[in-house]
C-alpha cells in the first residue's frame, strides 16, 4: 500500500473513508469464517489497519480541520 495525501491507492483506485470501512468489514467477515491461525490473524490485522485508515481519513476530511498558525 502507498499513502498518497489522505488516500490509499489500491490497484490504481483511490480509496475514501467508505472504501476503508467496506474493506475492514470484508476482512472481518472472512476472518470470522476461518479457524484460528496465521491467515486469520493477518485478516484481523488488515481489518484494524483499514479501520484506522477510515478514522484518519475522517479526521482529515473534517470541515473543522485547520492548518496550524
Tab-separated table of C-alpha atoms in Angstrom:
chain	number	residue	atom	x	y	z
A	1	UNK	CA	0.000	0.000	0.000
A	2	UNK	CA	1.184	3.500	-0.742
A	3	UNK	CA	-0.181	6.554	1.011
A	4	UNK	CA	-0.871	9.487	-1.274
A	5	UNK	CA	-2.149	12.580	0.515
A	6	UNK	CA	-5.067	11.242	2.557
A	7	UNK	CA	-5.993	8.480	0.150
A	8	UNK	CA	-4.670	4.997	-0.304
A	9	UNK	CA	-4.116	3.673	-3.774
A	10	UNK	CA	-5.132	0.045	-4.066
A	11	UNK	CA	-4.928	-1.436	-7.513
A	12	UNK	CA	-4.964	2.046	-9.051
A	13	UNK	CA	-8.134	3.035	-7.148
A	14	UNK	CA	-8.019	5.978	-4.743
A	15	UNK	CA	-9.840	4.842	-1.626
A	16	UNK	CA	-12.004	7.013	0.589
A	17	UNK	CA	-13.365	6.538	4.095
A	18	UNK	CA	-16.318	4.440	2.946
A	19	UNK	CA	-13.964	2.158	0.995
A	20	UNK	CA	-11.784	1.612	4.069
A	21	UNK	CA	-14.851	0.723	6.131
A	22	UNK	CA	-16.030	-1.686	3.444
A	23	UNK	CA	-12.610	-3.383	3.299
A	24	UNK	CA	-12.490	-3.670	7.111
A	25	UNK	CA	-15.925	-5.293	7.120
A	26	UNK	CA	-14.855	-7.702	4.361
A	27	UNK	CA	-11.746	-8.733	6.303
A	28	UNK	CA	-13.826	-9.249	9.466
A	29	UNK	CA	-16.355	-11.417	7.625
A	30	UNK	CA	-13.621	-13.555	6.096
A	31	UNK	CA	-11.765	-13.878	9.404
A	32	UNK	CA	-14.955	-14.983	11.167
A	33	UNK	CA	-15.238	-17.958	8.808
A	34	UNK	CA	-11.686	-19.152	9.495
A	35	UNK	CA	-10.167	-21.255	12.234
A	36	UNK	CA	-7.522	-19.538	14.394
A	37	UNK	CA	-4.185	-19.348	12.652
A	38	UNK	CA	-1.767	-17.062	10.795
A	39	UNK	CA	-4.087	-16.359	7.848
A	40	UNK	CA	-6.924	-15.344	10.167
A	41	UNK	CA	-4.525	-13.213	12.214
A	42	UNK	CA	-3.405	-11.449	9.035
A	43	UNK	CA	-7.009	-10.674	8.077
A	44	UNK	CA	-7.702	-9.281	11.552
A	45	UNK	CA	-4.549	-7.143	11.322
A	46	UNK	CA	-5.708	-5.800	7.943
A	47	UNK	CA	-9.176	-5.143	9.381
A	48	UNK	CA	-7.682	-2.991	12.148
A	49	UNK	CA	-5.464	-1.206	9.641
A	50	UNK	CA	-8.418	-0.347	7.386
A	51	UNK	CA	-10.400	0.848	10.422
A	52	UNK	CA	-7.501	3.141	11.321
A	53	UNK	CA	-7.308	4.449	7.750
A	54	UNK	CA	-11.047	5.213	7.874
A	55	UNK	CA	-10.675	7.163	11.121
A	56	UNK	CA	-7.716	9.180	9.851
A	57	UNK	CA	-9.472	9.893	6.564
A	58	UNK	CA	-12.491	11.128	8.517
A	59	UNK	CA	-10.323	13.440	10.606
A	60	UNK	CA	-8.503	14.830	7.580
A	61	UNK	CA	-11.739	15.383	5.663
A	62	UNK	CA	-13.306	17.134	8.661
A	63	UNK	CA	-14.517	20.646	7.833
A	64	UNK	CA	-13.216	21.804	11.210
A	65	UNK	CA	-9.633	20.857	10.384
A	66	UNK	CA	-7.500	23.993	10.192
A	67	UNK	CA	-3.833	24.404	9.321
A	68	UNK	CA	-1.515	25.434	12.184
A	69	UNK	CA	-0.986	29.162	12.739
